[in-house]
mmCIF file of C-alpha atoms in Angstrom:
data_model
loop_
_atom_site.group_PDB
_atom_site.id
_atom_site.type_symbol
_atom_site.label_atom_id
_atom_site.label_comp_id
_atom_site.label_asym_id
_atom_site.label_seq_id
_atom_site.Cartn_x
_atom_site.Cartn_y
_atom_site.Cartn_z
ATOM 1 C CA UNK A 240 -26.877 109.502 -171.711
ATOM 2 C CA UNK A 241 -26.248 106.475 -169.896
ATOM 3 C CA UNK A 242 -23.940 104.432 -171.923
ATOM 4 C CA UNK A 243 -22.085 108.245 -172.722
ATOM 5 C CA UNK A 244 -21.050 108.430 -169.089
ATOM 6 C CA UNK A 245 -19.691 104.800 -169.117
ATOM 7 C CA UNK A 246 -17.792 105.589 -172.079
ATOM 8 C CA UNK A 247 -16.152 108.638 -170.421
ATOM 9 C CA UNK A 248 -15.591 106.865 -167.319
ATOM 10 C CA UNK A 249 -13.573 103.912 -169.225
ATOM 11 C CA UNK A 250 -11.504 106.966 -170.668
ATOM 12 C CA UNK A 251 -13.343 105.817 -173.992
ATOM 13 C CA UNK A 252 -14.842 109.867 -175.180
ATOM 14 C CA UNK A 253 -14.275 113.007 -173.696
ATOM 15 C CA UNK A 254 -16.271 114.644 -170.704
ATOM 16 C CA UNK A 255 -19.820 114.919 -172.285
ATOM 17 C CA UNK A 256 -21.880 117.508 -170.890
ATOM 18 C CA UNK A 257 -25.650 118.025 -172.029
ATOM 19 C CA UNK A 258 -26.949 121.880 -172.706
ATOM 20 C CA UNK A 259 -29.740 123.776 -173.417
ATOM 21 C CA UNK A 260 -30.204 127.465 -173.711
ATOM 22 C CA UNK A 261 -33.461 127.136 -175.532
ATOM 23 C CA UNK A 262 -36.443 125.310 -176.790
ATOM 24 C CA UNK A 263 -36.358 125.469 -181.191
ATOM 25 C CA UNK A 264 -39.530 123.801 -182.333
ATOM 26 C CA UNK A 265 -39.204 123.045 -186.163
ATOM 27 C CA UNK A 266 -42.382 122.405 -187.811
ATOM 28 C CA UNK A 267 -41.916 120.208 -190.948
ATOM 29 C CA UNK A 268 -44.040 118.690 -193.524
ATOM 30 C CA UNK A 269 -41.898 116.298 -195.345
ATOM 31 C CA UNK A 270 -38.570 114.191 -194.162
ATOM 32 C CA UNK A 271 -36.235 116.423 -196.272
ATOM 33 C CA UNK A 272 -37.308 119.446 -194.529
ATOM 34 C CA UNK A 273 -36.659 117.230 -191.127
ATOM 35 C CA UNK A 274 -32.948 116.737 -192.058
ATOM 36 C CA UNK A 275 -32.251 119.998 -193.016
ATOM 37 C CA UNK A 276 -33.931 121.320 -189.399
ATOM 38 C CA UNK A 277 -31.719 118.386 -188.015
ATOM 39 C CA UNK A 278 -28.765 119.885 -190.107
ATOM 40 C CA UNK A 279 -29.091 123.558 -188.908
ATOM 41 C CA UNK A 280 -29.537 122.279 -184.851
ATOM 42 C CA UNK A 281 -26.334 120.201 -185.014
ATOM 43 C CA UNK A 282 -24.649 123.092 -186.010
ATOM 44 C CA UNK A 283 -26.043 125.638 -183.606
ATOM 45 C CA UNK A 284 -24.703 123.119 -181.123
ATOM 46 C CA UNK A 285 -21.949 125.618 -179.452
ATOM 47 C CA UNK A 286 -23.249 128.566 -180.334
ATOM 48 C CA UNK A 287 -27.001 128.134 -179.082
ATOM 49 C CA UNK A 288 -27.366 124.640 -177.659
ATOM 50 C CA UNK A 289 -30.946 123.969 -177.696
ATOM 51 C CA UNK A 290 -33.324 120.972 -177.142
ATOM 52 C CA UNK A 291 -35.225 120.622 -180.662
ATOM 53 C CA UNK A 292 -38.353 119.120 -181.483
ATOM 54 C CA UNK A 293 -38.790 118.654 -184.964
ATOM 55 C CA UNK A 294 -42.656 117.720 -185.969
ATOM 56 C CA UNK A 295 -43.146 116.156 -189.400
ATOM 57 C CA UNK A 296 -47.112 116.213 -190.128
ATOM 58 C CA UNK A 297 -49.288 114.866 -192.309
ATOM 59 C CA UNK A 298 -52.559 116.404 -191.465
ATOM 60 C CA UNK A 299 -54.111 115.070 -194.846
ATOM 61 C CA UNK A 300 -53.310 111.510 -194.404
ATOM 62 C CA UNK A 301 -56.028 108.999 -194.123
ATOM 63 C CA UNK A 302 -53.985 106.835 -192.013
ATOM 64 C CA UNK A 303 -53.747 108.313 -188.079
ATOM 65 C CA UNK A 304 -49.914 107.827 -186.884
ATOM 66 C CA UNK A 305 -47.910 108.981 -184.349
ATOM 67 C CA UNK A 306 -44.602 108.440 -183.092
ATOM 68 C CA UNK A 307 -41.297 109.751 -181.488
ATOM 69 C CA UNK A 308 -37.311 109.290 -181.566
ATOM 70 C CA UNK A 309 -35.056 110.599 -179.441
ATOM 71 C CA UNK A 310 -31.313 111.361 -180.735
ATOM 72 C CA UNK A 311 -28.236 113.763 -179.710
ATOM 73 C CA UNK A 312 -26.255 116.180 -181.598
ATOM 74 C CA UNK A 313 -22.561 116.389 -180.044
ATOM 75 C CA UNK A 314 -20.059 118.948 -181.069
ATOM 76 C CA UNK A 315 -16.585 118.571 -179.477
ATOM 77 C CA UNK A 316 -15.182 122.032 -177.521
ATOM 78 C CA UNK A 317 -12.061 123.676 -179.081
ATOM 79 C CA UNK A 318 -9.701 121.600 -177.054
ATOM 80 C CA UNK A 319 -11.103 118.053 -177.448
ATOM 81 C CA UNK A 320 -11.376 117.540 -173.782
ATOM 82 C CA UNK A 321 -15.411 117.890 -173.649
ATOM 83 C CA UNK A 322 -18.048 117.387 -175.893
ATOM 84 C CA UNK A 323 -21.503 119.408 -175.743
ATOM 85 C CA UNK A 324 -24.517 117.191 -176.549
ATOM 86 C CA UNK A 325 -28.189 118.450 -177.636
ATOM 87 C CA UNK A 326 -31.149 116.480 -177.947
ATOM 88 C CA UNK A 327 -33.075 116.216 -180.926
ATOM 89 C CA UNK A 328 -36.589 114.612 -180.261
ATOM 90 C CA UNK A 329 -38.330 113.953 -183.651
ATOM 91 C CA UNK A 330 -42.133 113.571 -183.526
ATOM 92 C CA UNK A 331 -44.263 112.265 -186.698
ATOM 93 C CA UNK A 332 -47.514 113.015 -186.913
ATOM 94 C CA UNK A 333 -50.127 111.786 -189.469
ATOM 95 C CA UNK A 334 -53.919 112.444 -190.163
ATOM 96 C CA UNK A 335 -56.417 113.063 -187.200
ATOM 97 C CA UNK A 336 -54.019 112.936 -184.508
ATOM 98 C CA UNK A 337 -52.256 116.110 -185.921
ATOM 99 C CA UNK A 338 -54.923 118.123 -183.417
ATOM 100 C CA UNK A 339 -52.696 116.898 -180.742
ATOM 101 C CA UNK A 340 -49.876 118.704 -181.574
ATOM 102 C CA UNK A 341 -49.838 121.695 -179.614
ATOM 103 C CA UNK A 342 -49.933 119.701 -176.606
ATOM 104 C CA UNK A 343 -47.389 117.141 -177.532
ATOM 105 C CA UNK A 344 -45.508 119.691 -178.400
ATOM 106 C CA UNK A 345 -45.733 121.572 -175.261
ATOM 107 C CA UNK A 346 -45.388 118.317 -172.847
ATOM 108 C CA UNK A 347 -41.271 118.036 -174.549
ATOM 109 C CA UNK A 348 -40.484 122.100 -173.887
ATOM 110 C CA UNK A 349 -38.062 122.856 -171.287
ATOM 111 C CA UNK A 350 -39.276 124.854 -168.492
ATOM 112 C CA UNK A 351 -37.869 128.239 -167.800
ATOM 113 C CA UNK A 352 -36.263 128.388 -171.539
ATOM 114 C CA UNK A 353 -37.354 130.747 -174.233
ATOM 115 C CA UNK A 354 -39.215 128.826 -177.290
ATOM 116 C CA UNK A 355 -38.310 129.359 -180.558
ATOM 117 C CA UNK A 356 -40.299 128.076 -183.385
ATOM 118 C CA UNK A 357 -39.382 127.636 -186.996
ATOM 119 C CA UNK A 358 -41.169 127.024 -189.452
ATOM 120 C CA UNK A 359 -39.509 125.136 -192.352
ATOM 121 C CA UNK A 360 -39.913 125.459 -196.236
ATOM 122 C CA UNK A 361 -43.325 127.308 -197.141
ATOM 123 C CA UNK A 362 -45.280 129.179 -194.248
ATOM 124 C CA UNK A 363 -48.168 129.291 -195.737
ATOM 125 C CA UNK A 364 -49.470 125.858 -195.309
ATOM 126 C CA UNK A 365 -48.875 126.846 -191.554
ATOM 127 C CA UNK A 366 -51.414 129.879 -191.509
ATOM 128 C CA UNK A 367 -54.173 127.626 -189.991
ATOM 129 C CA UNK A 368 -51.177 126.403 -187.046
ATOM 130 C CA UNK A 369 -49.235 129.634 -186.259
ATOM 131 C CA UNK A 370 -52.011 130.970 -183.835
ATOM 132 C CA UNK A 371 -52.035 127.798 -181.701
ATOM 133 C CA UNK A 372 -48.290 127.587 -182.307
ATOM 134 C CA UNK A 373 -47.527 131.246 -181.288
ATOM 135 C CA UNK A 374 -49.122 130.436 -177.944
ATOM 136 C CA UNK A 375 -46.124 128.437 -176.915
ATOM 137 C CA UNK A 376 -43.458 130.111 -179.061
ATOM 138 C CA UNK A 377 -41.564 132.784 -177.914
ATOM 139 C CA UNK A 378 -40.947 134.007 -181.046
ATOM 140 C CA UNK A 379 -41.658 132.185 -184.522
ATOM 141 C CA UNK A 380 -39.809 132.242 -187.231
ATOM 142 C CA UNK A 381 -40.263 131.570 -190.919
ATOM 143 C CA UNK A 382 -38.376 132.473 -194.166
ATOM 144 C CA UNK A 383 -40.899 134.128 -196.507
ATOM 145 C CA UNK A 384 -38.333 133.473 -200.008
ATOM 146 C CA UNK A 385 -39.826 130.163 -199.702
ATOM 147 C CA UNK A 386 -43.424 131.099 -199.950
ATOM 148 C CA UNK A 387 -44.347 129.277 -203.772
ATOM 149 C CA UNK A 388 -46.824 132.122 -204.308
ATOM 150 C CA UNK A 389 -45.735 135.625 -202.874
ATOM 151 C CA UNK A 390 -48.400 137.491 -204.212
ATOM 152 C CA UNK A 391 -51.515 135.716 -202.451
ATOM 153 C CA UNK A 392 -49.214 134.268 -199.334
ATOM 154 C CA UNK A 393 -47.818 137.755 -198.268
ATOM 155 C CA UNK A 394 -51.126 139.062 -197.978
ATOM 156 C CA UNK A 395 -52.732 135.962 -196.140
ATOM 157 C CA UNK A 396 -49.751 135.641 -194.003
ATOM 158 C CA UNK A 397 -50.027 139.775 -192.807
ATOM 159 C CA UNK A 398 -53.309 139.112 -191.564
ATOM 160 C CA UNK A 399 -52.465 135.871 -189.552
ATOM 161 C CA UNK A 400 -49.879 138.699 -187.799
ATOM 162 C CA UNK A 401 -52.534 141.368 -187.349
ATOM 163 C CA UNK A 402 -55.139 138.697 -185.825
ATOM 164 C CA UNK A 403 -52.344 137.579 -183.187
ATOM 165 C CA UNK A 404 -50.982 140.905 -181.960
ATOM 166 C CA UNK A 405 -49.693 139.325 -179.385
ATOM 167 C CA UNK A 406 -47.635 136.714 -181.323
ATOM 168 C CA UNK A 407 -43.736 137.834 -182.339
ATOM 169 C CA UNK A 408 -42.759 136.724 -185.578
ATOM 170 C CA UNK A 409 -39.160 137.103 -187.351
ATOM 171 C CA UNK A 410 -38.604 136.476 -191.185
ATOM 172 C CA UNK A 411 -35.205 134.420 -192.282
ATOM 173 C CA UNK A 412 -35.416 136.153 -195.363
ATOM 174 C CA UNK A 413 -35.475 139.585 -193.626
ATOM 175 C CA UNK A 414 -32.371 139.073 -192.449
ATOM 176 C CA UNK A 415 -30.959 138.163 -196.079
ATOM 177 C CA UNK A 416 -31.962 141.480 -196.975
ATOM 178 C CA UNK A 417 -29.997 143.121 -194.510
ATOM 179 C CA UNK A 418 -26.817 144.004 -196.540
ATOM 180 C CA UNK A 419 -29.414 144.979 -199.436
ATOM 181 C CA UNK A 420 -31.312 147.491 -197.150
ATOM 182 C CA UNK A 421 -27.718 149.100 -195.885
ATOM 183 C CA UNK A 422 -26.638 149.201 -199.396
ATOM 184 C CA UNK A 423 -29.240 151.515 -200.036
ATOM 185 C CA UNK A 424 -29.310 153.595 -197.155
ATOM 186 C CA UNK A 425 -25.762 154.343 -197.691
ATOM 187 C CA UNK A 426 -26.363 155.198 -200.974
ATOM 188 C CA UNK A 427 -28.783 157.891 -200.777
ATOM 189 C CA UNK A 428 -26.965 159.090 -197.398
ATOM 190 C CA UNK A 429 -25.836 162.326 -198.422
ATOM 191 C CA UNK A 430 -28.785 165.176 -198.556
ATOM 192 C CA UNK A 431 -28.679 165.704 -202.271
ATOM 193 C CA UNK A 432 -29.011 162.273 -203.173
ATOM 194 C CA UNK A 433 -31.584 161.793 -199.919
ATOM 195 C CA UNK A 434 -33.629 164.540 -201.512
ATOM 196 C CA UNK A 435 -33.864 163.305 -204.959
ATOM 197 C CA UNK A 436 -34.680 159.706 -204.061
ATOM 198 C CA UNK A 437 -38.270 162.037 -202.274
ATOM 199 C CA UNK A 438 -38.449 163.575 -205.134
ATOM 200 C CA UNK A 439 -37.889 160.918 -207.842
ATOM 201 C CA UNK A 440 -41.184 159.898 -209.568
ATOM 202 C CA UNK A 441 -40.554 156.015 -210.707
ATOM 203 C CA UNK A 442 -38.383 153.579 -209.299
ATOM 204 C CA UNK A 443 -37.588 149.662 -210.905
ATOM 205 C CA UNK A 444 -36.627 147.155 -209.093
ATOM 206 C CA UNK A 445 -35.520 144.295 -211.266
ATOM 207 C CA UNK A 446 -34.866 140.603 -209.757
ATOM 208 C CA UNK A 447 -35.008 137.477 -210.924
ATOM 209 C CA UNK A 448 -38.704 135.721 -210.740
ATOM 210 C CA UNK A 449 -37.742 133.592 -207.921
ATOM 211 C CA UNK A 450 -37.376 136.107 -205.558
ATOM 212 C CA UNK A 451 -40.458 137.965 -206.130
ATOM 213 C CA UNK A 452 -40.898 137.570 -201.887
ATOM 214 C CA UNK A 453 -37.512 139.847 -201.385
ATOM 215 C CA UNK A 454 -38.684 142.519 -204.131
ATOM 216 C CA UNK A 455 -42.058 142.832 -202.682
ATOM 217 C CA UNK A 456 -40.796 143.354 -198.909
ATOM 218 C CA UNK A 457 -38.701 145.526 -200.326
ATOM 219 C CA UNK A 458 -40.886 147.787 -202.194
ATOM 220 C CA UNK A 459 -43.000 147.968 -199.269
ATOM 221 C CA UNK A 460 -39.893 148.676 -196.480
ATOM 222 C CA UNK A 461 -38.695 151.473 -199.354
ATOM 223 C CA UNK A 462 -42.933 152.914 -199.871
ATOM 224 C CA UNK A 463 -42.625 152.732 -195.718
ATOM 225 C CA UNK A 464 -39.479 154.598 -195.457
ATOM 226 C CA UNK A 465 -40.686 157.083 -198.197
ATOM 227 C CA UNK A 466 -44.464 157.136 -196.353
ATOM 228 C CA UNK A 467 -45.731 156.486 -199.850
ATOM 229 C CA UNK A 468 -49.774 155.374 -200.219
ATOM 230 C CA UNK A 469 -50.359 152.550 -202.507
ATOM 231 C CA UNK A 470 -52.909 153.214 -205.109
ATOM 232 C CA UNK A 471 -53.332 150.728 -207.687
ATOM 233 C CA UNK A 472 -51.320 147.575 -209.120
ATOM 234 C CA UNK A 473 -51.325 146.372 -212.155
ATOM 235 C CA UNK A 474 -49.470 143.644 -214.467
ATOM 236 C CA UNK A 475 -46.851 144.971 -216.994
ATOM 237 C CA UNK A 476 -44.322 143.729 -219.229
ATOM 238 C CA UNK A 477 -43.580 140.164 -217.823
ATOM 239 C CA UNK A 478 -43.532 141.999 -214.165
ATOM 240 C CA UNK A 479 -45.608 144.471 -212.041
ATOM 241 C CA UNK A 480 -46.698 148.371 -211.987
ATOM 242 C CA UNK A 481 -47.323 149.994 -208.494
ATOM 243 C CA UNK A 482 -48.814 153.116 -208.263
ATOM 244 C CA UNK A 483 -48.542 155.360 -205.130
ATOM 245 C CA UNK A 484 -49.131 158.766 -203.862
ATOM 246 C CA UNK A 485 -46.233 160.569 -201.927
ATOM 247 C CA UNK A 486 -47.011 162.825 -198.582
ATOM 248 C CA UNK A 487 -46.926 166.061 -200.942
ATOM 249 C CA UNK A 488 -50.015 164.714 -203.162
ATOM 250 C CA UNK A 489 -47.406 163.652 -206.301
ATOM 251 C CA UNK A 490 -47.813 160.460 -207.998
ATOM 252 C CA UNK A 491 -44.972 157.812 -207.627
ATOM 253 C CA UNK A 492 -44.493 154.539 -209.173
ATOM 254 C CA UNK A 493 -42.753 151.439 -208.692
ATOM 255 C CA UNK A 494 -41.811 149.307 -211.830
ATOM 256 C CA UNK A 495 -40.771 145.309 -211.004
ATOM 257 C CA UNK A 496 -39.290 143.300 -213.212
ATOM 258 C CA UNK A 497 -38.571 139.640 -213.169
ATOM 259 C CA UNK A 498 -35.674 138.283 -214.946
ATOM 260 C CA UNK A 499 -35.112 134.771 -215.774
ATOM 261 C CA UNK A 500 -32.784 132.519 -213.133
ATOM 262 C CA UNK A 501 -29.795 133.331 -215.215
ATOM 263 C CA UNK A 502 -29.494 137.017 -213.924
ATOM 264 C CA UNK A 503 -28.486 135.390 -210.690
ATOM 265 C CA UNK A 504 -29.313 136.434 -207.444
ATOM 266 C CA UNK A 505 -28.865 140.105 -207.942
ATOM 267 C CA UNK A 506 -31.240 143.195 -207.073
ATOM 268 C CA UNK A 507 -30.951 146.630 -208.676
ATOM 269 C CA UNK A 508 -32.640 149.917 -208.115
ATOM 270 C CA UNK A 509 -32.917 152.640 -210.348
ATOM 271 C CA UNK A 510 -34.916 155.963 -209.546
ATOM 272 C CA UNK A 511 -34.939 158.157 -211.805
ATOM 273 C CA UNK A 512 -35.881 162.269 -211.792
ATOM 274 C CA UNK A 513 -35.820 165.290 -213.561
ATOM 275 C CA UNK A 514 -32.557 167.105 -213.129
ATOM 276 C CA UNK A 515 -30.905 167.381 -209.654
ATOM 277 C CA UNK A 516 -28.641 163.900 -208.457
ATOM 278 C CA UNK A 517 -27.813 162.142 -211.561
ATOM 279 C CA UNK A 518 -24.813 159.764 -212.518
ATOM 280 C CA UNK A 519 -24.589 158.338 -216.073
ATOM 281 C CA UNK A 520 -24.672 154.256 -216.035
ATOM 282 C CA UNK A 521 -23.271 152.979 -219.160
ATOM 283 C CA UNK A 522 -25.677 150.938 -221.190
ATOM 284 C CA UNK A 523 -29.177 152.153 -219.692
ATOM 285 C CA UNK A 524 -29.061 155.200 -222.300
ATOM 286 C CA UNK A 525 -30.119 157.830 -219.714
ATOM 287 C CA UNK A 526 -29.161 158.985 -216.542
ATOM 288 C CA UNK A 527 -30.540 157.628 -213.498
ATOM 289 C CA UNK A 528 -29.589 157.313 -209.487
ATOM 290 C CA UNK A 529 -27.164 154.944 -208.624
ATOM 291 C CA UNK A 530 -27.340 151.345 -209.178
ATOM 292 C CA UNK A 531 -27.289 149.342 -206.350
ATOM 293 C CA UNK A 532 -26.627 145.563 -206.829
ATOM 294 C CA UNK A 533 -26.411 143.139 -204.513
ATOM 295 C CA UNK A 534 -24.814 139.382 -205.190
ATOM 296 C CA UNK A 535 -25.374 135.932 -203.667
ATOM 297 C CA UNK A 536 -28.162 137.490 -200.935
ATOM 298 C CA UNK A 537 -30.416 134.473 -201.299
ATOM 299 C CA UNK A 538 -27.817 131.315 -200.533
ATOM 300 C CA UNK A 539 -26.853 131.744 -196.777
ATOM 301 C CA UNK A 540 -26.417 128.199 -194.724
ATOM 302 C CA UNK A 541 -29.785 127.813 -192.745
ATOM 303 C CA UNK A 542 -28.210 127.083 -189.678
ATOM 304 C CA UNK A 543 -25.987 130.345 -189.930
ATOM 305 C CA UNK A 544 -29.236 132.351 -191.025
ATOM 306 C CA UNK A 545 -31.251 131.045 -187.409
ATOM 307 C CA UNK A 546 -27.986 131.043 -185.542
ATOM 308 C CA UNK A 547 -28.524 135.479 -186.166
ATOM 309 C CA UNK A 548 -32.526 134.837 -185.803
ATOM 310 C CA UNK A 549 -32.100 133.688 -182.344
ATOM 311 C CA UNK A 550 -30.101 136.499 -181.169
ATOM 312 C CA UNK A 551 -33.228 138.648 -181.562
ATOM 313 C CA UNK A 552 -36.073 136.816 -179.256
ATOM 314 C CA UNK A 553 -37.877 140.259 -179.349
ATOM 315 C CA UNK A 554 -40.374 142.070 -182.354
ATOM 316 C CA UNK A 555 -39.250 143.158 -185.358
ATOM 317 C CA UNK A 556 -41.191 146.210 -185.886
ATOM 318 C CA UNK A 557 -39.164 147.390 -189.388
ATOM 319 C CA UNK A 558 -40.222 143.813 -190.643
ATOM 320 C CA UNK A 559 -43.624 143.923 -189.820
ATOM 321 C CA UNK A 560 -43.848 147.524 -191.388
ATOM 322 C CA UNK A 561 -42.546 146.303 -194.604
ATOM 323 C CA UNK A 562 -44.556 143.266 -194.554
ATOM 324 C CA UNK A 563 -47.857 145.137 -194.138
ATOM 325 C CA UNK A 564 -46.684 148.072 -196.466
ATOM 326 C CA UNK A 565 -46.256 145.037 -198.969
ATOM 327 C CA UNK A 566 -49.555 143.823 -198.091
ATOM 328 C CA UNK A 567 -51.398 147.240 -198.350
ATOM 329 C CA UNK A 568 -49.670 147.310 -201.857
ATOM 330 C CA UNK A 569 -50.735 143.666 -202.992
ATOM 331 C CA UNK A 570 -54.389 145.364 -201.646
ATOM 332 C CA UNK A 571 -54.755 147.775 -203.884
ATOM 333 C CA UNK A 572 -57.249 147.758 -206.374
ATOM 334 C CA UNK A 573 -56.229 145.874 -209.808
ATOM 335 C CA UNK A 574 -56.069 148.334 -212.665
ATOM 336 C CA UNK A 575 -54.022 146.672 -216.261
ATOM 337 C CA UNK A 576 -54.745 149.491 -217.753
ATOM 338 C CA UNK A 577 -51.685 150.699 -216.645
#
């Protein structure tokens, strides 16, 4: 900061001035997941200027190692006459010494600032940190499309949020969902169609098998919404069957299936009935409710999807309801016999 006020006092750079409007604590495990939490906070520069502390750790190294670097992410205002600077303070953290970082973390938080953290790439090898971590967070947040195994993770990572009731959580890949959830809604707006989604008796969800993550949270924000009781689960035809009972006693079901990751990112519902709403879709050879597809949901910027994350410090109770709807589904007993 020194040598940056010499330089604008020679006339050298413009005015630099230094900002901070939060704490965002990125928790990393390798150096590519570093430089893309380095990425994401140079960009949120203007918009929320922060002071980040990115923590690469190697808890299972044999070798204890610790260091710091301190650096500064400048964006220039929109008429070139200042430039806003962030610090970025990246810690590295190896073997035993990775029990110390709670409180290195904490000694490099601003005081009087929220505290965001963020968890990058795969949350679940966090579950054992999020605890201590939500003690000095704010709010965390982590993107649950990058969890490698949905079906076990989900279900692990609802009960690290119902042993910290105190801890707020938010879910990047909530928000990618968001268009996908309105789409819906829209859809079945009107009363007839509202009343035959209550009444339909099997909906399928088809998605490509990467994104099993978004199909489960939504199946379990759509058996929410609906107030549908999971049952059983079992595996069917390269996908999953979920069985539930609906508020008047009638059986419902949920069929999922996975595509290959040539469909593209793409998400359809069908829910079909006996008479009442109906619109023909040309090649499905039956009628069914409306299609809804939804392109390109899964590919936002990082730094654009955390730049909406962090205008929302507080809970995110229609998240955590889908979450453990999803988990009370993944519960259920197992039952292939279909």
């Amino acid at each position: 900061w020194r040598a940056a006020n010499e330089a604008v006092e020679q006339g050298a750079v413009p005015v630099t001035t230094r900002a901070a409007l939060l704490s965002l604590v990125a928790l990393c495990r390798t150096e590519e997941e570093a430089e893309t939490a380095a990425r994401a906070a140079a960009l949120l520069v203007n918009s929320h200027p922060s002071r980040a502390v990115i923590a690469v750790v190697n808890p299972h190294s044999p070798d204890e190692h610790a260091d710091a670097f301190v650096s500064a992410h400048c964006s220039l205002t929109s008429g070139g006459a200042r430039q806003v600077c962030c610090e970025e303070v990246r810690l590295h953290l190896s073997g035993p010494v990775v029990r110390f970082l709670s409180a290195t973390v904490s000694s490099l938080l601003l005081p009087d600032l929220p505290v965001f953290g963020w968890v990058v790439g795969d949350p679940s090898v966090w579950n054992s940190t999020l605890r201590e971590m939500a003690a000095l967070c704010d709010k965390i947040l982590i993107d649950t499309g990058e969890l490698r195994n949905p079906m076990d993770s989900l279900l692990n990572f609802a009960e690290v949020i119902t042993s910290a009731p105190n801890a707020v959580f938010g879910d990047l890949l909530w928000i990618r969902l968001e268009h996908v959830r309105s789409h819906l809604i829209s859809a079945f707006d009107n009363p007839e169609a509202a009343e035959a989604l209550h009444r339909a008796a099997e909906v399928e969800l088809t998605v490509p098998s990467a994104f099993l993550s978004a199909a489960l949270l939504t199946i379990g924000w759509l058996a929410h919404r609906l107030r549908w009781v999971p049952e059983s689960r079992a595996d069917a035809d390269g996908g999953h069957l979920f069985r539930f009972r609906a508020e008047d006693g009638a059986a419902r079901k949920v069929k999922l299936r996975l595509g290959g990751a040539s469909d593209g990112a793409a998400l359809f519902l069908h829910t079909r009935k006996q008479g009442g709403f109906r619109v023909e879709l040309p090649g499905f050879g039956q009628e069914v409710l409306p299609t809804i597809e939804s392109q390109g949901f899964l590919t936002p910027n990082p730094a654009a999807l955390l730049c909406e994350a962090l205008e929302y410090p507080g809970r995110e109770p229609e998240w955590e309801h889908a979450l453990l709807s999803a988990a009370g589904i993944l519960r259920a007993p197992q039952n292939d016999s279909g």
